[in-house]
Amino acid sequence: MEQTLSIIKPDAVAKNVVGKILDRFESNGLRIAATKKVQLSKADAEAFYAVHAERPFFGELVDFMISGPVVVSVLEGEDAMAKNRDLMGATNPKEAAAGTIRADFAESIDANAVHGSDSLENAAIEIKFFFSDREIC
Ligand code: CMP
């Protein structure tokens, strides 16, 4: 059993498609072990995406992630990390395969509906960033 972190980003929360996106996870063999809605501060977003601090898009990414609430979840299941990434589709929704979350709900590479951990090592770090042990069950 693996665990991975999902973020439903401000664009998808504003579009009122949180339930539709969570259904994609549950309908594809992932269990929601924890979930909550959070308004990130600038410091939160900068810390969460610190790995991208030197990238030219960092400022826009942080501004976007604090533009409204997000829904963070711990997804659990067999191959949860890779399965979530398959369900999300490519980072750029223009390149995302038909039927993926980003193809169906995202507008642009910034407003791309969801984030998912890209390795098991990062999943553990990202889960700890948002959740205490007793919130995951
Ligand atoms: P995410 O999976 O949340 O990880 C970092 C985010 O940066 C990414 O999704 C995109 O929304 C955003 N981003 C903006 N521009 C780029 C880019 N050129 N390459 C990768 N990610 C980008």
CSV table of N, CA and C in Angstrom, one decimal, residues 1-4 79-82 117-127:
chain,number,residue,atom,x,y,z
A,1,MET,N,0.8,-1.2,0.0
A,1,MET,CA,0.0,0.0,0.0
A,1,MET,C,0.9,1.3,0.0
A,2,GLU,N,0.6,2.1,-0.9
A,2,GLU,CA,1.3,3.4,-1.0
A,2,GLU,C,0.4,4.5,-0.6
A,3,GLN,N,1.0,5.6,-0.1
A,3,GLN,CA,0.3,6.9,0.1
A,3,GLN,C,0.9,8.0,-0.8
A,4,THR,N,0.1,8.9,-1.3
A,4,THR,CA,0.6,10.0,-2.0
A,4,THR,C,-0.3,11.3,-1.7
A,79,ASP,N,0.2,1.2,-5.8
A,79,ASP,CA,0.8,2.1,-6.7
A,79,ASP,C,0.1,3.5,-6.7
A,80,ALA,N,-0.3,4.0,-5.5
A,80,ALA,CA,-1.0,5.2,-5.4
A,80,ALA,C,-0.3,6.4,-6.1
A,81,MET,N,1.0,6.5,-6.0
A,81,MET,CA,1.7,7.7,-6.5
A,81,MET,C,1.5,7.7,-8.0
A,82,ALA,N,1.9,6.6,-8.7
A,82,ALA,CA,1.9,6.5,-10.1
A,82,ALA,C,0.4,6.5,-10.6
A,117,SER,N,2.1,14.2,-5.8
A,117,SER,CA,3.5,13.9,-5.5
A,117,SER,C,4.1,13.2,-6.7
A,118,ASP,N,5.4,13.5,-7.0
A,118,ASP,CA,6.1,12.9,-8.1
A,118,ASP,C,7.1,11.8,-7.8
A,119,SER,N,7.2,11.4,-6.5
A,119,SER,CA,8.0,10.3,-6.1
A,119,SER,C,7.5,9.9,-4.7
A,120,LEU,N,7.8,8.7,-4.3
A,120,LEU,CA,7.4,8.2,-2.9
A,120,LEU,C,8.1,9.1,-1.8
A,121,GLU,N,9.3,9.4,-2.1
A,121,GLU,CA,10.1,10.2,-1.2
A,121,GLU,C,9.4,11.6,-1.0
A,122,ASN,N,9.0,12.2,-2.1
A,122,ASN,CA,8.3,13.5,-2.0
A,122,ASN,C,6.9,13.4,-1.4
A,123,ALA,N,6.3,12.2,-1.7
A,123,ALA,CA,5.0,12.0,-1.1
A,123,ALA,C,5.0,12.0,0.4
A,124,ALA,N,6.0,11.4,1.0
A,124,ALA,CA,6.1,11.4,2.4
A,124,ALA,C,6.4,12.8,3.0
A,125,ILE,N,7.2,13.5,2.3
A,125,ILE,CA,7.5,14.9,2.7
A,125,ILE,C,6.2,15.8,2.6
A,126,GLU,N,5.5,15.7,1.5
A,126,GLU,CA,4.4,16.5,1.2
A,126,GLU,C,3.2,16.1,2.1
A,127,ILE,N,3.0,14.9,2.4
A,127,ILE,CA,2.0,14.4,3.4
A,127,ILE,C,2.2,15.1,4.7
